[in-house]
Short mmCIF file of C-alpha atoms in Angstrom, two decimals:
data_model
loop_
_atom_site.label_atom_id
_atom_site.label_comp_id
_atom_site.label_asym_id
_atom_site.label_seq_id
_atom_site.Cartn_x
_atom_site.Cartn_y
_atom_site.Cartn_z
CA MET H 30 1.33 69.80 -64.28
CA SER H 31 1.36 67.20 -66.64
CA LYS H 32 3.73 66.74 -69.19
CA ALA H 33 2.84 64.76 -72.49
CA LYS H 34 4.90 64.08 -75.68
CA ILE H 35 3.37 63.11 -79.15
CA ILE H 36 5.59 62.05 -82.11
CA LEU H 37 4.43 61.75 -85.19
CA ASP H 38 5.43 61.13 -88.23
CA LYS H 39 3.65 61.70 -91.56
CA ASP H 40 4.99 58.60 -93.51
CA PHE H 41 3.54 56.14 -91.17
CA THR H 42 0.02 55.21 -90.84
CA ASN H 43 -2.20 52.64 -89.09
CA GLY H 44 -5.15 52.51 -91.39
CA LYS H 45 -7.26 54.90 -93.47
CA ILE H 46 -10.30 56.34 -91.55
CA SER H 47 -13.26 54.58 -92.07
CA LYS H 48 -16.24 57.85 -92.70
CA GLY H 49 -18.43 54.42 -90.92
CA ILE H 50 -16.83 54.84 -87.55
CA PHE H 51 -18.87 57.41 -87.41
CA GLY H 52 -22.27 56.21 -87.41
CA SER H 53 -25.23 56.23 -84.87
CA PHE H 54 -28.30 53.35 -83.80
CA ILE H 55 -32.13 53.98 -84.09
CA GLU H 56 -33.82 51.03 -82.31
CA HIS H 57 -37.73 51.06 -81.25
CA MET H 58 -36.83 51.93 -77.80
CA GLY H 59 -38.40 54.29 -75.72
CA ARG H 60 -38.59 57.95 -77.57
CA VAL H 61 -35.64 57.09 -79.59
CA VAL H 62 -38.55 57.01 -82.96
CA TYR H 63 -40.98 58.05 -81.31
CA SER H 64 -41.27 61.92 -80.68
CA GLY H 65 -37.89 61.43 -80.91
CA ILE H 66 -36.51 61.30 -84.47
CA TYR H 67 -41.61 61.65 -85.82
CA GLU H 68 -43.52 63.34 -84.67
CA PRO H 69 -46.50 64.04 -87.27
CA GLY H 70 -48.37 67.90 -85.59
CA HIS H 71 -44.97 68.89 -84.34
CA PRO H 72 -45.04 72.09 -84.70
CA ASP H 73 -40.96 71.35 -86.47
CA ALA H 74 -42.45 67.99 -88.39
CA ASP H 75 -42.62 68.24 -92.76
CA GLU H 76 -45.05 66.32 -94.02
CA ASN H 77 -44.07 63.11 -92.99
CA GLY H 78 -43.72 63.36 -90.16
CA PHE H 79 -39.95 63.64 -89.37
CA ARG H 80 -38.67 66.35 -86.79
CA ARG H 81 -36.37 69.23 -89.07
CA ASP H 82 -34.94 70.62 -85.66
CA VAL H 83 -33.57 66.63 -85.15
CA ILE H 84 -32.47 66.60 -88.73
CA GLU H 85 -30.64 69.93 -89.05
CA LYS H 86 -28.41 67.97 -85.95
CA ILE H 87 -27.93 64.77 -87.11
CA ASN H 88 -26.64 66.18 -90.57
CA LYS H 89 -24.21 69.03 -87.95
CA MET H 90 -22.84 66.26 -86.34
CA GLY H 91 -21.66 64.91 -89.23
CA VAL H 92 -23.15 61.00 -89.23
CA ALA H 93 -22.82 59.28 -91.67
CA LEU H 94 -24.43 55.49 -90.96
CA ILE H 95 -27.90 54.66 -89.41
CA ARG H 96 -28.67 51.01 -87.90
CA TYR H 97 -31.66 50.00 -87.62
CA PRO H 98 -35.02 48.66 -86.21
CA GLY H 99 -32.56 47.34 -83.01
CA GLY H 100 -30.95 46.52 -80.95
CA ASN H 101 -33.31 44.35 -78.51
CA PHE H 102 -36.54 45.28 -79.96
CA VAL H 103 -35.36 43.58 -83.81
CA SER H 104 -35.55 39.79 -82.19
CA ASN H 105 -39.65 39.58 -81.84
CA TYR H 106 -39.87 42.13 -85.34
CA ASP H 107 -41.63 41.20 -88.30
CA TRP H 108 -40.76 43.42 -89.96
CA ARG H 109 -43.65 42.81 -92.57
CA ASP H 110 -45.56 44.87 -89.18
CA GLY H 111 -44.15 47.48 -90.40
CA VAL H 112 -45.14 48.13 -94.51
CA GLY H 113 -47.49 49.10 -96.22
CA PRO H 114 -51.30 51.23 -95.53
CA LYS H 115 -50.47 52.56 -91.93
CA GLU H 116 -54.12 51.81 -90.68
CA ASN H 117 -53.65 48.05 -91.66
CA ARG H 118 -50.58 47.79 -89.54
CA PRO H 119 -50.75 45.85 -86.44
CA LYS H 120 -50.56 46.35 -82.96
CA ARG H 121 -48.51 44.75 -81.45
CA ARG H 122 -46.64 43.87 -77.26
CA GLU H 123 -43.47 44.18 -78.19
CA ILE H 124 -41.20 42.55 -75.74
CA ALA H 125 -38.18 42.94 -74.95
CA TRP H 126 -38.96 46.91 -73.85
CA LYS H 127 -42.67 46.23 -72.81
CA SER H 128 -44.72 48.51 -74.16
CA ILE H 129 -46.71 48.74 -77.54
CA GLU H 130 -45.61 48.57 -80.79
CA THR H 131 -47.61 50.48 -83.34
CA ASN H 132 -46.14 50.38 -86.21
CA GLU H 133 -46.80 53.63 -87.22
CA PHE H 134 -43.23 53.94 -88.12
CA GLY H 135 -41.72 50.93 -90.16
CA THR H 136 -39.12 50.18 -92.90
CA ASP H 137 -40.81 52.85 -95.93
CA GLU H 138 -41.18 55.54 -93.01
CA PHE H 139 -37.03 55.23 -92.59
CA MET H 140 -35.86 54.89 -95.47
CA LYS H 141 -37.77 58.14 -96.59
CA TRP H 142 -36.38 59.79 -92.67
CA VAL H 143 -32.68 58.38 -93.85
CA SER H 144 -33.16 60.04 -96.74
CA ASN H 145 -33.16 63.89 -95.53
CA THR H 146 -29.56 62.71 -93.76
CA ASN H 147 -25.95 62.05 -95.26
CA ALA H 148 -26.64 59.07 -93.35
CA GLU H 149 -26.07 54.78 -95.44
CA PRO H 150 -29.24 52.84 -93.46
CA VAL H 151 -27.54 49.50 -92.25
CA PHE H 152 -30.34 47.23 -91.39
CA ALA H 153 -30.95 43.59 -88.62
CA VAL H 154 -33.12 40.98 -89.82
CA ASN H 155 -34.74 38.81 -87.17
CA LEU H 156 -33.13 36.08 -86.16
CA GLY H 157 -33.90 35.19 -82.96
CA THR H 158 -37.85 34.09 -83.75
CA MET H 159 -37.45 34.66 -87.28
CA GLY H 160 -35.28 33.17 -89.43
CA ILE H 161 -33.67 32.19 -93.19
CA ARG H 162 -36.99 32.38 -95.09
CA ASN H 163 -37.84 35.91 -93.06
CA ALA H 164 -34.74 37.82 -93.84
CA LEU H 165 -34.70 36.50 -97.54
CA SER H 166 -38.10 38.04 -97.95
CA PHE H 167 -37.06 41.42 -96.54
CA LEU H 168 -33.62 41.02 -98.88
CA GLU H 169 -36.19 40.95 -101.48
CA TYR H 170 -38.32 43.48 -100.56
CA MET H 171 -34.85 46.44 -100.41
CA ASN H 172 -33.29 45.78 -102.82
CA LEU H 173 -34.71 42.97 -105.53
CA PRO H 174 -36.09 44.76 -109.10
CA GLU H 175 -39.67 44.14 -109.33
CA GLY H 176 -41.58 40.48 -110.12
CA THR H 177 -41.29 38.90 -107.37
CA PHE H 178 -44.24 39.21 -104.56
CA TYR H 179 -41.64 41.03 -101.76
CA SER H 180 -40.15 42.76 -104.51
CA ASP H 181 -44.01 43.95 -106.05
CA MET H 182 -45.01 44.88 -102.03
CA ARG H 183 -42.53 47.18 -102.64
CA ALA H 184 -43.64 48.74 -105.10
CA LYS H 185 -46.90 48.51 -105.03
CA ASN H 186 -46.31 50.71 -101.74
CA GLY H 187 -44.19 53.23 -103.55
CA HIS H 188 -40.98 52.40 -103.92
CA LYS H 189 -40.39 51.45 -107.28
CA LYS H 190 -36.44 51.76 -106.93
CA PRO H 191 -35.29 48.99 -105.63
CA TYR H 192 -33.60 50.89 -101.58
CA GLY H 193 -30.21 49.25 -102.81
CA ILE H 194 -29.12 48.42 -98.68
CA LYS H 195 -25.74 48.04 -98.84
CA LYS H 196 -25.11 46.47 -95.25
CA TRP H 197 -26.80 44.02 -93.17
CA CYS H 198 -26.67 42.58 -89.36
CA LEU H 199 -27.20 38.96 -89.27
CA GLY H 200 -29.16 39.55 -85.51
CA ASN H 201 -28.78 41.38 -82.22
CA GLU H 202 -26.70 40.01 -79.71
CA MET H 203 -27.54 36.26 -79.48
CA ASP H 204 -24.77 35.54 -76.63
CA GLY H 205 -26.95 37.32 -74.50
CA ASN H 206 -29.55 35.14 -72.74
CA TRP H 207 -31.39 39.06 -71.91
CA GLN H 208 -32.12 37.90 -76.46
CA VAL H 209 -35.74 36.83 -77.46
CA GLY H 210 -34.55 34.03 -79.46
CA HIS H 211 -30.75 33.61 -77.52
CA LYS H 212 -28.90 30.42 -78.97
CA ASN H 213 -26.03 29.66 -77.91
CA ALA H 214 -22.20 30.26 -79.90
CA TYR H 215 -22.38 26.81 -82.12
CA GLU H 216 -25.57 27.83 -82.58
CA TYR H 217 -25.84 30.98 -83.52
CA GLY H 218 -22.88 30.40 -85.76
CA ARG H 219 -25.33 27.90 -87.30
CA LEU H 220 -27.59 29.92 -88.67
CA ALA H 221 -25.63 32.93 -88.89
CA ALA H 222 -23.96 30.67 -91.92
CA GLU H 223 -26.59 29.37 -93.67
CA THR H 224 -28.82 32.59 -93.56
CA ALA H 225 -25.50 35.18 -94.25
CA HIS H 226 -25.05 31.71 -97.62
CA ALA H 227 -29.26 32.47 -98.12
CA MET H 228 -28.73 36.04 -98.96
CA LYS H 229 -25.50 36.32 -100.88
CA MET H 230 -27.24 33.66 -103.23
CA MET H 231 -29.39 36.13 -103.13
CA ASP H 232 -27.96 39.82 -103.56
CA ASP H 233 -23.67 38.92 -103.65
CA SER H 234 -23.24 42.72 -103.45
CA ILE H 235 -24.10 43.04 -99.77
CA GLU H 236 -21.84 42.51 -96.83
CA LEU H 237 -23.65 41.28 -93.83
CA ILE H 238 -22.47 41.66 -89.89
CA VAL H 239 -22.30 38.75 -87.76
CA CYS H 240 -22.25 39.32 -83.56
CA GLY H 241 -20.02 38.83 -81.54
CA SER H 242 -20.13 39.39 -77.88
CA SER H 243 -22.57 41.92 -76.66
CA LYS H 244 -19.33 43.07 -74.13
CA SER H 245 -15.64 42.71 -73.37
CA SER H 246 -17.50 41.37 -69.87
CA MET H 247 -19.31 38.26 -71.33
CA PRO H 248 -18.39 34.75 -69.05
CA THR H 249 -18.00 33.53 -73.47
CA PHE H 250 -16.42 36.17 -74.81
CA THR H 251 -13.49 35.18 -76.89
CA GLU H 252 -15.20 31.44 -77.42
CA TRP H 253 -18.07 33.11 -79.10
CA GLU H 254 -15.69 34.97 -81.32
CA LYS H 255 -13.77 31.88 -82.02
CA THR H 256 -16.99 29.50 -82.40
CA VAL H 257 -19.10 32.35 -84.24
CA LEU H 258 -16.73 32.30 -86.61
CA GLU H 259 -15.12 29.05 -87.41
CA GLU H 260 -19.17 28.52 -88.92
CA THR H 261 -19.46 32.40 -90.52
CA TYR H 262 -16.00 33.00 -92.02
CA ASP H 263 -16.53 32.75 -95.55
CA TYR H 264 -19.74 34.82 -95.46
CA VAL H 265 -19.85 37.99 -93.58
CA ASP H 266 -18.01 40.93 -94.04
CA TYR H 267 -17.62 41.67 -90.25
CA MET H 268 -17.77 40.87 -86.86
CA ALA H 269 -20.01 43.48 -84.84
CA LEU H 270 -18.40 44.64 -81.66
CA HIS H 271 -21.62 45.73 -78.23
CA GLN H 272 -19.67 47.95 -75.17
CA TYR H 273 -21.27 50.82 -73.00
CA TYR H 274 -19.12 51.62 -69.90
CA GLY H 275 -20.21 53.76 -66.88
CA ASN H 276 -19.21 52.72 -63.10
CA GLN H 277 -18.80 57.03 -62.30
CA SER H 278 -18.90 55.62 -58.66
CA TYR H 279 -15.73 54.50 -59.82
CA GLY H 280 -14.06 57.98 -59.25
CA SER H 281 -13.45 59.94 -62.32
CA ALA H 282 -8.99 58.40 -62.68
CA ASP H 283 -10.27 54.25 -62.82
CA PHE H 284 -14.05 56.00 -64.72
CA LEU H 285 -11.33 58.43 -67.70
CA ALA H 286 -9.33 55.00 -68.03
CA GLN H 287 -12.23 52.20 -69.57
CA SER H 288 -10.90 53.70 -72.67
CA LEU H 289 -8.02 51.47 -71.85
CA ASP H 290 -11.02 48.23 -71.38
CA MET H 291 -12.12 49.22 -75.30
CA ASP H 292 -8.40 49.14 -76.72
CA ASN H 293 -7.74 45.83 -75.45
CA TYR H 294 -11.28 44.37 -76.36
CA ILE H 295 -10.79 45.38 -80.39
CA GLU H 296 -7.28 43.91 -79.80
CA THR H 297 -8.37 40.43 -78.77
CA VAL H 298 -11.57 41.08 -80.92
CA ALA H 299 -8.78 41.57 -84.35
CA SER H 300 -5.76 39.11 -82.61
CA ILE H 301 -9.26 35.62 -83.20
CA ILE H 302 -10.28 36.88 -86.01
CA ARG H 303 -6.07 36.94 -87.53
CA THR H 304 -5.89 32.85 -85.78
CA VAL H 305 -9.41 31.79 -87.40
CA LYS H 306 -8.27 32.94 -90.72
CA ALA H 307 -5.26 31.00 -90.53
CA ARG H 308 -6.89 28.46 -89.21
CA LYS H 309 -9.55 28.67 -92.64
CA HIS H 310 -6.29 29.49 -94.80
CA SER H 311 -8.31 32.17 -95.63
CA LYS H 312 -7.22 35.23 -98.01
CA LYS H 313 -10.24 37.33 -96.49
CA ASP H 314 -10.19 39.51 -93.63
CA ILE H 315 -12.68 40.05 -91.85
CA LYS H 316 -13.39 43.41 -90.58
CA ILE H 317 -15.01 45.34 -87.25
CA SER H 318 -17.96 47.06 -86.37
CA ILE H 319 -18.08 48.28 -82.72
CA ASP H 320 -22.24 48.76 -83.68
CA GLU H 321 -23.69 49.80 -80.56
CA TRP H 322 -21.40 51.42 -77.97
CA GLY H 323 -21.04 54.10 -75.66
CA VAL H 324 -21.61 55.96 -72.16
CA TRP H 325 -24.19 54.09 -69.67
CA GLU H 326 -24.79 55.32 -66.24
CA ILE H 327 -28.35 54.06 -65.28
CA PRO H 328 -27.57 50.08 -63.80
CA ASP H 329 -29.20 47.18 -65.70
CA CYS H 330 -31.65 46.76 -62.53
CA GLU H 331 -32.99 50.63 -62.91
CA VAL H 332 -33.79 50.27 -66.84
CA ALA H 333 -35.38 47.11 -66.38
CA ASP H 334 -36.99 48.83 -62.99
CA SER H 335 -37.96 51.85 -65.61
CA VAL H 336 -38.96 49.31 -68.15
CA SER H 337 -41.30 47.63 -65.59
CA SER H 338 -42.40 50.90 -64.11
CA ARG H 339 -44.16 51.77 -67.69
CA GLU H 340 -44.98 48.35 -69.09
CA TRP H 341 -46.95 48.04 -72.49
CA GLN H 342 -47.60 51.70 -73.22
CA VAL H 343 -46.53 53.14 -76.61
CA ALA H 344 -43.60 54.94 -76.42
CA PRO H 345 -42.86 55.10 -72.45
CA ALA H 346 -40.51 57.55 -71.57
CA PHE H 347 -36.94 55.40 -69.67
CA SER H 348 -33.79 55.64 -69.84
CA GLU H 349 -32.51 59.29 -70.87
CA GLN H 350 -29.91 59.87 -69.56
CA ILE H 351 -28.11 63.44 -69.04
CA TYR H 352 -24.82 63.75 -69.82
CA THR H 353 -22.11 65.09 -67.49
CA MET H 354 -18.61 67.28 -68.76
CA GLU H 355 -16.80 63.83 -67.53
CA ASP H 356 -19.21 61.59 -69.81
CA ALA H 357 -17.90 63.05 -72.83
CA LEU H 358 -14.34 62.16 -71.62
CA LEU H 359 -14.58 58.64 -71.92
CA PHE H 360 -17.05 59.19 -74.90
CA ALA H 361 -13.95 61.45 -76.83
CA SER H 362 -11.39 58.40 -75.18
CA LEU H 363 -14.15 55.51 -77.09
CA LEU H 364 -14.33 57.23 -79.88
CA MET H 365 -10.41 58.44 -80.27
CA SER H 366 -9.91 54.06 -79.68
CA MET H 367 -12.22 53.37 -82.71
CA VAL H 368 -10.39 55.95 -84.99
CA ARG H 369 -6.41 54.60 -83.58
CA HIS H 370 -7.26 51.48 -85.03
CA ALA H 371 -8.37 52.57 -88.09
CA ASP H 372 -6.92 49.24 -89.82
CA VAL H 373 -9.21 46.63 -88.29
CA VAL H 374 -12.11 48.84 -87.51
CA LYS H 375 -14.50 50.77 -90.57
CA ALA H 376 -17.93 50.52 -88.96
CA ALA H 377 -19.21 51.78 -85.78
CA CYS H 378 -22.95 53.43 -84.45
CA GLN H 379 -22.42 55.36 -81.53
CA SER H 380 -25.87 54.87 -78.86
CA LEU H 381 -29.14 55.86 -79.41
CA LEU H 382 -29.80 58.99 -81.75
CA THR H 383 -32.20 60.90 -79.40
CA ASN H 384 -33.65 60.54 -75.80
CA ILE H 385 -32.09 57.21 -74.73
CA SER H 386 -28.01 57.12 -73.91
CA ALA H 387 -28.12 59.49 -76.91
CA CYS H 388 -26.62 62.96 -78.33
CA ILE H 389 -29.48 64.41 -79.16
CA MET H 390 -32.89 65.30 -76.89
CA THR H 391 -36.06 66.13 -77.66
CA GLU H 392 -39.27 67.03 -75.76
CA LYS H 393 -42.40 66.54 -76.88
CA GLY H 394 -44.23 69.03 -78.84
CA GLY H 395 -41.01 71.12 -77.85
CA GLY H 396 -36.66 72.30 -79.20
CA SER H 397 -34.32 69.59 -78.98
CA TRP H 398 -31.11 70.48 -77.89
CA VAL H 399 -27.21 68.03 -77.60
CA GLN H 400 -26.09 66.51 -75.40
CA PRO H 401 -22.01 67.10 -73.84
CA ILE H 402 -20.67 64.46 -76.37
CA TYR H 403 -22.51 65.31 -79.04
CA TYR H 404 -19.41 68.14 -79.72
CA PRO H 405 -16.42 65.52 -79.22
CA PHE H 406 -18.68 63.12 -82.02
CA GLU H 407 -19.23 66.02 -84.46
CA TYR H 408 -15.43 67.55 -84.32
CA MET H 409 -13.43 63.79 -84.74
CA ALA H 410 -16.41 63.16 -88.12
CA ARG H 411 -15.13 66.43 -89.51
CA TYR H 412 -11.71 66.32 -89.08
CA ALA H 413 -10.14 63.52 -88.18
CA THR H 414 -10.32 62.69 -92.35
CA GLY H 415 -7.45 60.17 -94.43
CA GLU H 416 -5.04 57.85 -92.37
CA VAL H 417 -4.66 57.49 -89.01
CA LEU H 418 -1.54 58.29 -87.30
CA ASN H 419 1.53 55.82 -85.87
CA SER H 420 2.36 57.57 -82.92
CA SER H 421 5.40 57.76 -80.20
CA VAL H 422 3.23 58.89 -76.73
CA THR H 423 5.64 59.61 -73.41
CA GLY H 424 3.88 61.77 -70.51
CA ASP H 425 2.82 60.87 -67.56
CA LYS H 426 1.13 57.90 -65.83
CA TYR H 427 -1.03 56.89 -63.67
CA GLU H 428 -2.67 53.53 -62.36
CA SER H 429 -6.01 52.15 -62.57
CA ARG H 430 -8.39 49.66 -62.52
CA PHE H 431 -7.79 48.76 -66.84
CA GLY H 432 -3.88 49.19 -66.30
CA ASP H 433 -2.05 52.24 -66.43
CA ALA H 434 -3.43 55.17 -68.09
CA LEU H 435 -1.26 58.24 -69.66
CA TYR H 436 -3.02 60.87 -68.02
CA VAL H 437 -3.24 62.58 -71.67
CA ASP H 438 -5.03 60.49 -73.92
CA GLN H 439 -4.71 61.03 -77.81
CA VAL H 440 -5.62 60.17 -81.79
CA CYS H 441 -3.43 62.28 -84.47
CA THR H 442 -4.70 61.52 -88.32
CA TYR H 443 -3.11 62.85 -91.16
CA ASP H 444 -5.64 64.42 -94.41
CA ARG H 445 -2.92 63.99 -97.55
CA GLU H 446 -5.20 65.97 -100.01
CA LYS H 447 -5.48 68.88 -97.26
CA ASN H 448 -1.78 68.21 -95.88
CA GLU H 449 -3.00 68.77 -92.42
CA ILE H 450 -3.37 66.74 -88.78
CA ALA H 451 -5.99 66.67 -86.66
CA ALA H 452 -4.78 65.77 -83.06
CA PHE H 453 -7.29 65.20 -80.78
CA PHE H 454 -6.74 65.26 -76.52
CA VAL H 455 -8.20 64.27 -74.46
CA ASN H 456 -6.88 65.35 -69.98
CA ARG H 457 -7.14 63.41 -68.12
CA SER H 458 -6.37 64.94 -64.78
CA SER H 459 -7.66 67.41 -62.65
CA GLU H 460 -4.76 69.57 -63.08
CA PRO H 461 -3.18 71.42 -66.24
CA ALA H 462 -1.66 69.10 -69.53
CA GLU H 463 1.97 70.21 -71.19
CA LEU H 464 2.04 68.88 -74.42
CA THR H 465 4.49 68.56 -76.96
CA ILE H 466 4.11 67.43 -80.93
CA ASP H 467 7.17 66.72 -82.46
CA LEU H 468 6.51 66.67 -85.99
CA ARG H 469 9.22 64.74 -87.26
CA GLY H 470 9.84 64.85 -91.11
CA ALA H 471 6.86 67.81 -91.75
CA LYS H 472 6.84 71.43 -90.31
CA ALA H 473 3.17 73.35 -88.59
CA SER H 474 3.40 76.33 -91.37
CA GLU H 475 -0.39 77.10 -89.46
CA ILE H 476 -2.12 76.19 -86.82
CA LEU H 477 -6.26 76.36 -88.92
CA GLU H 478 -7.92 76.20 -85.67
CA ASP H 479 -7.83 75.07 -81.72
CA VAL H 480 -10.36 74.06 -79.90
CA SER H 481 -11.40 72.96 -76.31
CA MET H 482 -14.54 71.75 -74.35
CA TYR H 483 -14.00 72.73 -70.37
CA SER H 484 -16.40 72.76 -67.82
CA GLU H 485 -15.19 73.97 -63.43
CA ASN H 486 -18.15 71.10 -62.64
CA ILE H 487 -16.78 68.11 -64.52
CA LYS H 488 -20.53 67.18 -63.64
CA THR H 489 -21.78 69.98 -64.96
CA THR H 490 -24.40 68.89 -68.14
CA ASN H 491 -26.69 71.23 -70.49
CA LEU H 492 -30.31 69.64 -69.49
CA THR H 493 -31.21 73.49 -67.74
CA ASP H 494 -29.28 75.68 -69.69
CA HIS H 495 -28.71 73.01 -73.23
CA ASN H 496 -25.37 75.82 -74.02
CA ALA H 497 -23.09 75.06 -70.48
CA VAL H 498 -20.82 72.45 -71.45
CA HIS H 499 -19.97 73.01 -75.48
CA PRO H 500 -16.71 74.51 -77.26
CA VAL H 501 -15.00 76.95 -77.53
CA ASN H 502 -11.93 77.92 -80.15
CA SER H 503 -9.29 78.77 -77.65
CA GLN H 504 -5.07 80.10 -78.10
CA ASP H 505 -3.90 76.85 -76.11
CA PHE H 506 -1.57 75.91 -79.17
CA CYS H 507 1.47 77.98 -81.21
CA ILE H 508 4.37 76.18 -83.19
CA ASP H 509 7.37 76.19 -81.77
CA GLY H 510 10.31 75.49 -84.99
CA SER H 511 9.02 71.82 -85.94
CA SER H 512 7.30 71.01 -82.66
CA VAL H 513 3.18 72.27 -81.78
CA THR H 514 3.49 73.29 -78.18
CA GLY H 515 0.28 74.06 -76.01
CA LYS H 516 -1.32 73.41 -72.71
CA ILE H 517 -4.74 72.13 -72.09
CA LYS H 518 -6.72 72.63 -69.48
CA PRO H 519 -7.91 69.91 -66.87
CA TYR H 520 -10.46 67.23 -67.41
CA SER H 521 -11.27 68.89 -71.19
CA TRP H 522 -11.40 67.42 -74.64
CA ASN H 523 -9.46 69.16 -77.51
CA MET H 524 -8.85 69.46 -81.47
CA VAL H 525 -5.57 71.58 -83.21
CA ARG H 526 -5.11 70.81 -86.17
CA ILE H 527 -2.34 71.58 -88.28
CA SER H 528 -1.50 73.07 -91.96
CA LEU H 529 2.07 71.58 -93.09
#
């Protein structure tokens, strides 16, 4: 049995937690939109074709941001194809995912759909095959009052009031040679800077997100960030990181230690931001948006083969990953890493919301259900509020290919208004763990909630039995003087809420 001790002091924190960390992502890819969130004629669809069963799960999940419309999709997308009367909208060959895009669901449909959720919309502009003019026309359509061509177009389409979109992504994964319109760092940096400058001239209330590396293993990582920030620093507000982790073939120990790479990725980019800020003698702080992240267990070659076998269909099903209890543990650790870095990470979008690397799965014409990864997100979105606590942790470790990993991964938060600590844990060990939380300078008055998610077989999924993996209330923790102590199950995710 491993042991861990966490020392906390509610007066020592590492930044206020932004609700924007608990975001998600909708892309025109596979069944994410069509039969995912939108399915006219479905028994549970509303008058707009929006699946109410999915909306209910999204709201319970606590999604605070939703990024749209892509993703790789956006780099060859003209937003004008998806507005106006549906009978006039063109069908297009969507080359990122080799499918037919009907454009039946577009910008105005997304805005009507997202209004049923509690999420803030985040839009991306096309900097692959389009550029400044297309970005400005999109911004005018979304944010400006009537009186000019594109704002009048919005009004004609039934939306007199501007949408007022705050956050905008300047393209998507432009460092990747898989991206339509891929550019080197300088080319992208100049285009992004010019686009950002023009967009803020049109609407200086917006916040702009510039593309960083699409994963930490990119050969251009760090040089890309440095070059792009040198060009764009004065105009942008966030740098985007994208990161997916798979490699179940590593074995459980190394697979679950991959969140250490996420820690390093965030810290490296934060360091580059500070370096460029110092070089420019700037007083401005740029934050981090991890606007695509998740556990991606299907190899890229299999995704490509799957896409190729279904070329030029409308909303073909592919890459519909089924997550295990083990996947949920890594997913939870990745989200905990973002919360630990709440001083710099202010936005994040789990990818994707439905059907592809998704929290929520749907059956066309049928029901919907949630994967094991849904639950750590739901509980952290609800209870990881206030400030993240600095924590001093001692405990048993193991060697992994990503460095020494604690068997017990953790993050703790403090909500001053509620005078409440929420502690989240992942046990990376096949053995139970004994845990002590030392509340320096505070006294626990009550264990408000004690939740654990565990399965005897870490490869268990919710595919057949949709309730096979889910959190249960437990009584594993108790107050012991100035500490809270407990025992957590092997390969488990846990949350304990403590009233002070």
